[in-house]
Tab-separated table of C-alpha atoms (C1' of nucleotides) in Angstrom:
chain	number	residue	atom	x	y	z
A	1	UNK	CA	13.056	38.288	-22.404
A	2	UNK	CA	14.403	38.536	-19.234
A	3	UNK	CA	13.277	35.801	-17.649
A	4	UNK	CA	14.246	36.577	-14.914
A	5	UNK	CA	12.015	38.866	-14.140
A	6	UNK	CA	9.212	37.694	-15.847
A	7	UNK	CA	6.914	35.918	-12.411
A	8	UNK	CA	6.718	39.120	-10.363
A	9	UNK	CA	6.328	36.741	-7.509
A	10	UNK	CA	10.256	35.722	-8.118
A	11	UNK	CA	12.038	39.012	-8.681
A	12	UNK	CA	10.943	40.512	-5.663
A	13	UNK	CA	13.249	38.172	-3.557
A	14	UNK	CA	16.402	37.670	-4.871
A	15	UNK	CA	19.140	35.536	-3.264
A	16	UNK	CA	22.432	38.404	-3.723
A	17	UNK	CA	24.313	34.644	-5.102
A	18	UNK	CA	21.293	34.710	-7.682
A	19	UNK	CA	22.223	38.737	-9.008
A	20	UNK	CA	25.810	38.557	-8.835
A	21	UNK	CA	25.512	34.884	-11.242
A	22	UNK	CA	22.646	36.706	-12.684
A	23	UNK	CA	20.896	33.877	-12.101
A	24	UNK	CA	18.113	32.875	-15.383
A	25	UNK	CA	14.687	32.276	-13.617
A	26	UNK	CA	11.134	31.184	-14.733
A	27	UNK	CA	10.338	29.199	-18.102
A	28	UNK	CA	12.777	27.233	-19.369
A	29	UNK	CA	14.279	28.157	-23.451
A	30	UNK	CA	14.299	25.435	-26.037
A	31	UNK	CA	17.871	26.346	-26.134
A	32	UNK	CA	17.942	26.157	-22.963
A	33	UNK	CA	16.823	22.086	-22.735
A	34	UNK	CA	18.520	21.198	-25.623
A	35	UNK	CA	22.044	22.565	-23.948
A	36	UNK	CA	21.186	20.608	-20.530
A	37	UNK	CA	19.974	16.790	-22.612
A	38	UNK	CA	23.325	17.273	-24.475
A	39	UNK	CA	25.470	17.890	-21.059
A	40	UNK	CA	23.757	14.954	-19.017
A	41	UNK	CA	23.865	12.510	-22.341
A	42	UNK	CA	26.819	12.692	-22.329
A	43	UNK	CA	28.149	13.458	-19.107
A	44	UNK	CA	25.791	12.133	-16.623
A	45	UNK	CA	23.564	13.180	-14.212
A	46	UNK	CA	25.811	14.392	-11.275
A	47	UNK	CA	26.323	17.501	-8.379
A	48	UNK	CA	23.544	19.571	-10.556
A	49	UNK	CA	25.201	22.514	-8.926
A	50	UNK	CA	27.895	21.607	-10.461
A	51	UNK	CA	26.500	20.031	-13.022
A	52	UNK	CA	24.951	23.214	-14.338
A	53	UNK	CA	27.629	25.241	-14.356
A	54	UNK	CA	29.541	22.847	-16.184
A	55	UNK	CA	26.900	22.930	-18.414
A	56	UNK	CA	26.854	26.938	-19.016
A	57	UNK	CA	23.501	27.307	-17.544
A	58	UNK	CA	22.429	30.370	-16.374
A	59	UNK	CA	20.079	28.795	-13.186
A	60	UNK	CA	20.212	27.217	-10.568
A	61	UNK	CA	21.301	23.755	-10.137
A	62	UNK	CA	17.578	22.847	-8.257
A	63	UNK	CA	16.260	24.070	-11.383
A	64	UNK	CA	18.156	22.337	-13.871
A	65	UNK	CA	17.242	19.246	-11.437
A	66	UNK	CA	13.484	19.548	-12.146
A	67	UNK	CA	13.425	20.537	-15.498
A	68	UNK	CA	14.878	17.112	-16.208
A	69	UNK	CA	13.773	15.096	-13.349
A	70	UNK	CA	9.942	16.666	-14.486
A	71	UNK	CA	9.604	16.880	-17.775
A	72	UNK	CA	12.800	16.565	-19.935
A	73	UNK	CA	14.088	12.871	-18.531
A	74	UNK	CA	13.156	10.411	-21.631
A	75	UNK	CA	11.148	8.039	-19.704
A	76	UNK	CA	8.736	10.877	-18.385
A	77	UNK	CA	5.223	10.107	-19.221
A	78	UNK	CA	2.990	13.315	-20.180
A	79	UNK	CA	-0.711	13.378	-20.917
A	80	UNK	CA	-3.982	12.391	-19.478
A	81	UNK	CA	-3.868	10.407	-16.214
A	82	UNK	CA	-5.135	7.419	-17.166
A	83	UNK	CA	-7.631	5.296	-15.441
A	84	UNK	CA	-5.335	2.878	-13.599
A	85	UNK	CA	-2.988	5.814	-12.607
A	86	UNK	CA	-6.039	7.728	-10.945
A	87	UNK	CA	-7.199	4.618	-8.839
A	88	UNK	CA	-3.197	4.070	-8.135
A	89	UNK	CA	-3.302	7.728	-7.144
A	90	UNK	CA	-6.488	7.455	-4.641
A	91	UNK	CA	-5.269	4.050	-3.155
A	92	UNK	CA	-1.899	4.847	-2.224
A	93	UNK	CA	-3.011	8.194	-1.915
A	94	UNK	CA	-5.085	6.776	0.981
A	95	UNK	CA	-2.175	5.322	2.269
A	96	UNK	CA	0.468	7.641	2.303
A	97	UNK	CA	-1.457	10.995	2.355
A	98	UNK	CA	1.028	13.603	0.612
A	99	UNK	CA	3.612	11.776	-0.243
A	100	UNK	CA	3.816	12.469	-3.820
A	101	UNK	CA	7.194	10.766	-4.669
A	102	UNK	CA	7.275	8.109	-2.758
A	103	UNK	CA	2.913	7.655	-4.627
A	104	UNK	CA	5.504	8.668	-7.889
A	105	UNK	CA	7.749	5.472	-7.398
A	106	UNK	CA	4.419	2.684	-8.459
A	107	UNK	CA	3.546	5.266	-11.498
A	108	UNK	CA	6.459	5.132	-13.921
A	109	UNK	CA	6.723	7.679	-16.090
A	110	UNK	CA	5.008	10.095	-13.963
A	111	UNK	CA	6.208	12.638	-11.620
A	112	UNK	CA	5.706	13.620	-8.688
A	113	UNK	CA	5.139	16.833	-9.136
A	114	UNK	CA	1.835	15.784	-11.860
A	115	UNK	CA	0.647	13.077	-9.916
A	116	UNK	CA	0.502	16.020	-6.906
A	117	UNK	CA	-0.628	18.878	-9.610
A	118	UNK	CA	-3.603	15.667	-10.247
A	119	UNK	CA	-5.000	15.862	-7.015
A	120	UNK	CA	-4.895	20.127	-5.778
A	121	UNK	CA	-6.596	20.203	-9.677
A	122	UNK	CA	-8.907	17.047	-9.596
A	123	UNK	CA	-9.521	14.906	-6.198
A	124	UNK	CA	-9.243	18.338	-4.724
A	125	UNK	CA	-11.945	20.408	-6.954
A	126	UNK	CA	-14.853	17.401	-6.017
A	127	UNK	CA	-14.362	18.068	-2.746
A	128	UNK	CA	-14.796	21.485	-2.877
A	129	UNK	CA	-18.030	20.636	-5.297
A	130	UNK	CA	-18.887	18.826	-2.655
A	131	UNK	CA	-18.796	21.338	0.066
A	132	UNK	CA	-16.020	19.568	2.199
A	133	UNK	CA	-12.378	19.681	3.436
A	134	UNK	CA	-10.397	16.999	1.128
A	135	UNK	CA	-9.219	14.869	4.485
A	136	UNK	CA	-12.374	14.898	6.205
A	137	UNK	CA	-14.499	11.399	6.507
A	138	UNK	CA	-17.471	12.086	4.086
A	139	UNK	CA	-15.214	12.806	1.546
A	140	UNK	CA	-12.994	9.845	2.107
A	141	UNK	CA	-15.898	7.568	2.298
A	142	UNK	CA	-17.435	9.416	-1.085
A	143	UNK	CA	-13.564	8.558	-2.772
A	144	UNK	CA	-13.735	5.265	-1.490
A	145	UNK	CA	-17.383	3.777	-1.995
A	146	UNK	CA	-18.587	6.207	-5.380
A	147	UNK	CA	-15.521	7.342	-6.910
A	148	UNK	CA	-12.799	4.394	-7.106
A	149	UNK	CA	-15.585	1.702	-7.545
A	150	UNK	CA	-16.659	3.357	-10.241
A	151	UNK	CA	-13.360	3.941	-12.257
A	152	UNK	CA	-12.721	0.412	-11.205
A	153	UNK	CA	-16.526	-0.111	-12.867
A	154	UNK	CA	-14.733	1.770	-16.206
A	155	UNK	CA	-11.353	-0.031	-15.860
A	156	UNK	CA	-13.726	-3.074	-16.645
A	157	UNK	CA	-15.549	-2.271	-18.901
A	158	UNK	CA	-12.817	-1.010	-21.091
A	159	UNK	CA	-11.297	-4.049	-20.011
A	160	UNK	CA	-14.337	-5.944	-21.454
A	161	UNK	CA	-14.680	-4.056	-24.491
A	162	UNK	CA	-11.468	-5.426	-24.695
A	163	UNK	CA	-11.690	-8.610	-24.332
A	164	UNK	CA	-14.495	-8.733	-27.022
A	165	UNK	CA	-12.679	-7.595	-29.745
A	166	UNK	CA	-9.810	-10.277	-28.519
A	167	UNK	CA	-11.609	-13.200	-26.977
A	168	UNK	CA	-8.445	-14.932	-26.768
A	169	UNK	CA	-8.514	-13.804	-23.257
A	170	UNK	CA	-11.524	-13.791	-20.626
A	171	UNK	CA	-11.482	-12.218	-17.721
A	172	UNK	CA	-11.250	-14.380	-14.315
A	173	UNK	CA	-14.743	-14.710	-13.113
A	174	UNK	CA	-17.706	-14.010	-15.218
A	175	UNK	CA	-17.907	-10.987	-16.978
A	176	UNK	CA	-20.623	-9.507	-19.824
A	177	UNK	CA	-18.729	-7.965	-22.286
A	178	UNK	CA	-19.472	-4.176	-22.425
A	179	UNK	CA	-22.229	-4.016	-18.688
A	180	UNK	CA	-20.990	-3.389	-15.283
A	181	UNK	CA	-22.739	-6.148	-14.406
A	182	UNK	CA	-19.033	-8.297	-13.985
A	183	UNK	CA	-18.734	-9.797	-10.680
A	184	UNK	CA	-15.320	-9.122	-9.199
A	185	UNK	CA	-14.120	-12.505	-7.037
A	186	UNK	CA	-11.951	-11.667	-3.983
A	187	UNK	CA	-8.933	-13.148	-4.219
A	188	UNK	CA	-7.426	-12.380	-0.496
A	189	UNK	CA	-3.958	-13.462	-0.187
A	190	UNK	CA	-2.653	-13.064	-3.731
A	191	UNK	CA	0.221	-10.881	-4.287
A	192	UNK	CA	0.959	-9.898	-7.557
A	193	UNK	CA	4.395	-7.399	-7.427
A	194	UNK	CA	5.408	-5.493	-9.906
A	195	UNK	CA	2.020	-5.855	-11.437
A	196	UNK	CA	1.629	-5.435	-15.938
A	197	UNK	CA	-0.881	-2.391	-14.729
A	198	UNK	CA	0.191	0.190	-17.180
A	199	UNK	CA	2.583	-0.435	-20.165
A	200	UNK	CA	4.223	-3.233	-18.680
A	201	UNK	CA	6.008	-1.726	-15.379
A	202	UNK	CA	3.100	-0.354	-12.437
A	203	UNK	CA	4.865	-1.782	-9.726
A	204	UNK	CA	2.748	-2.140	-6.605
A	205	UNK	CA	4.130	-1.761	-2.878
A	206	UNK	CA	4.651	-4.930	-0.619
A	207	UNK	CA	1.453	-5.162	0.787
A	208	UNK	CA	-0.477	-3.593	-1.681
A	209	UNK	CA	-4.211	-5.264	-0.857
A	210	UNK	CA	-3.245	-7.459	1.818
A	211	UNK	CA	-5.625	-8.570	3.855
A	212	UNK	CA	-6.715	-8.263	7.413
A	213	UNK	CA	-7.722	-10.564	9.301
A	214	UNK	CA	-10.868	-8.655	10.266
A	215	UNK	CA	-12.643	-7.331	6.998
A	216	UNK	CA	-12.298	-3.462	8.342
A	217	UNK	CA	-14.490	-1.168	6.603
A	218	UNK	CA	-16.775	-0.529	8.863
A	219	UNK	CA	-18.324	3.297	10.258
A	220	UNK	CA	-15.980	2.866	13.062
A	221	UNK	CA	-12.438	2.831	11.387
A	222	UNK	CA	-13.225	3.603	8.338
A	223	UNK	CA	-10.969	6.803	7.293
A	224	UNK	CA	-9.908	7.141	10.498
A	225	UNK	CA	-5.710	6.150	10.339
A	226	UNK	CA	-4.765	7.779	7.170
A	227	UNK	CA	-5.231	10.936	5.120
A	228	UNK	CA	-4.411	13.467	7.025
A	229	UNK	CA	-1.367	15.314	5.466
A	230	UNK	CA	0.975	15.328	8.565
A	231	UNK	CA	1.193	12.058	8.426
A	232	UNK	CA	3.203	11.022	11.814
A	233	UNK	CA	4.204	7.302	11.781
A	234	UNK	CA	1.900	5.743	14.111
A	235	UNK	CA	-0.495	7.917	11.544
A	236	UNK	CA	0.550	5.118	8.881
A	237	UNK	CA	-1.520	2.435	7.699
A	238	UNK	CA	0.524	-0.239	7.316
A	239	UNK	CA	-2.248	-1.526	5.963
A	240	UNK	CA	-4.237	0.440	3.057
A	241	UNK	CA	-8.159	0.758	4.424
A	242	UNK	CA	-8.718	1.349	1.073
A	243	UNK	CA	-6.880	-2.064	-0.227
A	244	UNK	CA	-8.397	-4.879	2.241
A	245	UNK	CA	-8.953	-7.168	-0.441
A	246	UNK	CA	-7.964	-8.149	-4.302
A	247	UNK	CA	-10.044	-7.383	-6.942
A	248	UNK	CA	-9.239	-9.024	-9.935
A	249	UNK	CA	-9.336	-6.537	-12.501
A	250	UNK	CA	-7.956	-7.084	-16.567
A	251	UNK	CA	-7.009	-3.826	-16.900
A	252	UNK	CA	-4.774	-4.550	-20.023
A	253	UNK	CA	-4.888	-6.820	-23.002
A	254	UNK	CA	-3.541	-9.509	-20.928
A	255	UNK	CA	-6.028	-9.592	-18.527
A	256	UNK	CA	-5.704	-13.551	-17.659
A	257	UNK	CA	-2.529	-12.057	-15.914
A	258	UNK	CA	-3.422	-9.069	-14.692
A	259	UNK	CA	-5.687	-8.009	-11.439
A	260	UNK	CA	-5.733	-4.457	-10.162
A	261	UNK	CA	-6.851	-4.667	-6.059
A	262	UNK	CA	-9.026	-1.839	-5.448
A	263	UNK	CA	-10.605	-2.091	-1.532
A	264	UNK	CA	-14.114	-2.851	-0.150
A	265	UNK	CA	-15.057	-5.260	-1.882
A	266	UNK	CA	-16.018	-8.789	-0.688
A	267	UNK	CA	-17.305	-10.783	-3.818
A	268	UNK	CA	-19.382	-8.272	-4.258
A	269	UNK	CA	-21.084	-6.926	-7.527
A	270	UNK	CA	-19.855	-4.555	-8.965
A	271	UNK	CA	-22.967	-3.622	-9.364
A	272	UNK	CA	-23.450	-2.655	-5.778
A	273	UNK	CA	-20.537	-0.900	-4.864
A	274	UNK	CA	-22.057	1.146	-2.232
A	275	UNK	CA	-23.293	-2.053	-0.731
A	276	UNK	CA	-23.230	-3.046	2.742
A	277	UNK	CA	-20.276	-1.301	4.086
A	278	UNK	CA	-21.230	1.342	4.877
A	279	UNK	CA	-23.578	2.273	7.452
A	280	UNK	CA	-22.190	5.724	8.781
A	281	UNK	CA	-25.344	7.525	7.968
A	282	UNK	CA	-24.828	8.144	4.551
A	283	UNK	CA	-26.988	5.700	2.294
A	284	UNK	CA	-25.213	5.027	-0.436
A	285	UNK	CA	-27.350	1.703	-1.191
A	286	UNK	CA	-30.061	4.852	-2.085
A	287	UNK	CA	-27.812	6.738	-3.683
A	288	UNK	CA	-27.322	4.042	-6.325
A	289	UNK	CA	-31.184	3.455	-6.602
A	290	UNK	CA	-31.200	7.249	-7.501
A	291	UNK	CA	-28.752	5.699	-10.123
A	292	UNK	CA	-27.332	9.306	-11.686
A	293	UNK	CA	-24.145	8.440	-10.656
A	294	UNK	CA	-23.933	4.844	-12.304
A	295	UNK	CA	-24.560	6.592	-15.198
A	296	UNK	CA	-22.270	5.990	-17.610
A	297	UNK	CA	-20.590	8.157	-20.739
A	298	UNK	CA	-18.694	10.544	-18.165
A	299	UNK	CA	-15.447	11.326	-18.208
A	300	UNK	CA	-13.110	10.316	-15.880
A	301	UNK	CA	-13.415	14.710	-14.525
A	302	UNK	CA	-17.076	14.007	-14.383
A	303	UNK	CA	-17.351	11.191	-11.856
A	304	UNK	CA	-19.151	13.302	-10.093
A	305	UNK	CA	-22.400	14.936	-11.320
A	306	UNK	CA	-24.300	17.722	-10.118
A	307	UNK	CA	-27.708	14.745	-8.969
A	308	UNK	CA	-24.167	12.916	-7.353
A	309	UNK	CA	-23.383	16.117	-5.380
A	310	UNK	CA	-26.908	17.073	-4.432
A	311	UNK	CA	-27.541	13.960	-2.718
A	312	UNK	CA	-24.265	13.589	-1.279
A	313	UNK	CA	-24.987	16.858	0.522
A	314	UNK	CA	-28.935	15.700	1.002
A	315	UNK	CA	-27.048	12.499	3.191
A	316	UNK	CA	-25.092	14.940	4.635
A	317	UNK	CA	-27.667	17.453	5.728
A	318	UNK	CA	-29.949	13.902	7.086
A	319	UNK	CA	-27.800	12.216	9.055
A	320	UNK	CA	-26.348	15.209	10.695
A	321	UNK	CA	-22.474	14.612	9.626
B	1	DA	C1'	-15.830	39.919	-29.899
B	2	DA	C1'	-14.582	40.751	-25.575
B	3	DA	C1'	-14.140	40.599	-20.563
B	4	DA	C1'	-14.513	37.724	-17.131
B	5	DC	C1'	-13.858	33.261	-14.850
B	6	DT	C1'	-11.679	28.490	-14.221
B	7	DC	C1'	-8.270	25.676	-14.937
B	8	DT	C1'	-3.751	23.383	-15.423
B	9	DC	C1'	0.472	22.727	-14.603
B	10	DA	C1'	5.718	24.431	-14.629
B	11	DA	C1'	8.314	26.966	-11.827
B	12	DC	C1'	9.802	28.725	-7.792
B	13	DC	C1'	9.926	28.502	-3.245
B	14	DG	C1'	10.975	27.632	2.153
B	15	DC	C1'	12.886	23.579	4.967
B	16	DC	C1'	14.606	19.268	6.226
B	17	DG	C1'	18.091	15.269	6.283
B	18	DG	C1'	22.632	13.586	4.798
B	19	DT	C1'	27.047	13.788	3.993
B	20	DG	C1'	31.288	16.185	4.445
B	21	DC	C1'	35.186	18.399	6.001
C	1	DG	C1'	29.872	19.450	17.403
C	2	DG	C1'	29.107	22.885	14.156
C	3	DC	C1'	28.681	24.151	10.155
C	4	DA	C1'	28.323	24.668	4.921
C	5	DC	C1'	26.872	22.823	1.377
C	6	DC	C1'	23.443	20.432	-1.631
C	7	DG	C1'	19.309	17.171	-3.454
C	8	DG	C1'	15.385	16.362	-2.212
C	9	DC	C1'	10.348	17.342	-0.524
C	10	DG	C1'	5.718	19.270	0.035
C	11	DG	C1'	3.545	23.704	-0.640
C	12	DT	C1'	2.443	27.651	-3.676
C	13	DT	C1'	2.169	30.861	-7.505
C	14	DG	C1'	1.270	32.660	-11.241
C	15	DA	C1'	1.213	32.488	-16.550
C	16	DG	C1'	-1.148	31.018	-20.261
C	17	DA	C1'	-5.141	28.329	-22.435
C	18	DG	C1'	-9.690	27.604	-22.310
C	19	DT	C1'	-14.102	28.298	-21.253
C	20	DT	C1'	-18.228	30.736	-19.846
C	21	DT	C1'	-21.014	35.034	-19.520
DNA sequence: AAAACTCTCAACCGCCGGTGC
DNA sequence: GGCACCGGCGGTTGAGAGTTT
């Protein structure tokens, strides 16, 4: 098959160099993969254009680089994004916006492309369901006060379940295995860098979770400093608005050592994630009392159910936001 | 069963900054 | 300083798989 012509968009715009070199485009074949892996195994990475030529691949250097980094590299992790990774992505995106490669640095084995795809397909889908812009204050607040706490809950529930089967370790804080009533312990100055969050290697940025001297989860300043797609240097929060406080959450089989940061809580029970920090008119406590959104059993893609969406939209309507 | 629709993700594009001549 | 080349990044596309009608 002539891969070059496989993608209509690609076949329309061909550089003269491509035509003279008869470079291939489109999906990689098994043989090409094998050739690239073999060459890099024997010679290492180098200048990608010359590598492509030396390896006998009729591909651009860019294409080889992309294939290697996003797919063939031995340490690339594939498959579902874990809850911890989801939480990390939400958090880091709140800080850095669409800096996918930077975010990927903190998710070992995940590529910027994968994270970008996750954001576009999952996160933006939720924004679409809520009929609001993914960069809007409403959506960011909903993400912070609904989605992230819910992720934390599920992580915690999973950890509690693990603890039930392996009672030798205990959570830092009180815990009811299998329930969602565990108390989060505030740890405002905890700096466990390079935390063993996922398969032992999920490193956190140096200021991840650093407490501000003044809590910032107020209607006035929430979701105003970050999360724009066009980040100027003055727009990048030095401290994430999502990670004002550490919350000790065991996230793997060694809960006594591992803590996962999450924002917006100050020693609150997870049963009240909407809590007292949200006074923008979106009465999330009422949402909680409406109790639909805390119902368990959903999947990571179903953190927003129909009721959530409906209620959220009602709040938007009622408050005139 | 099949058409229509939705979702996922690999791959490409253009732009930009770094580097060497 | 100017130019060319290269690598890296974020944005976008579209094929194919999956789901719904």
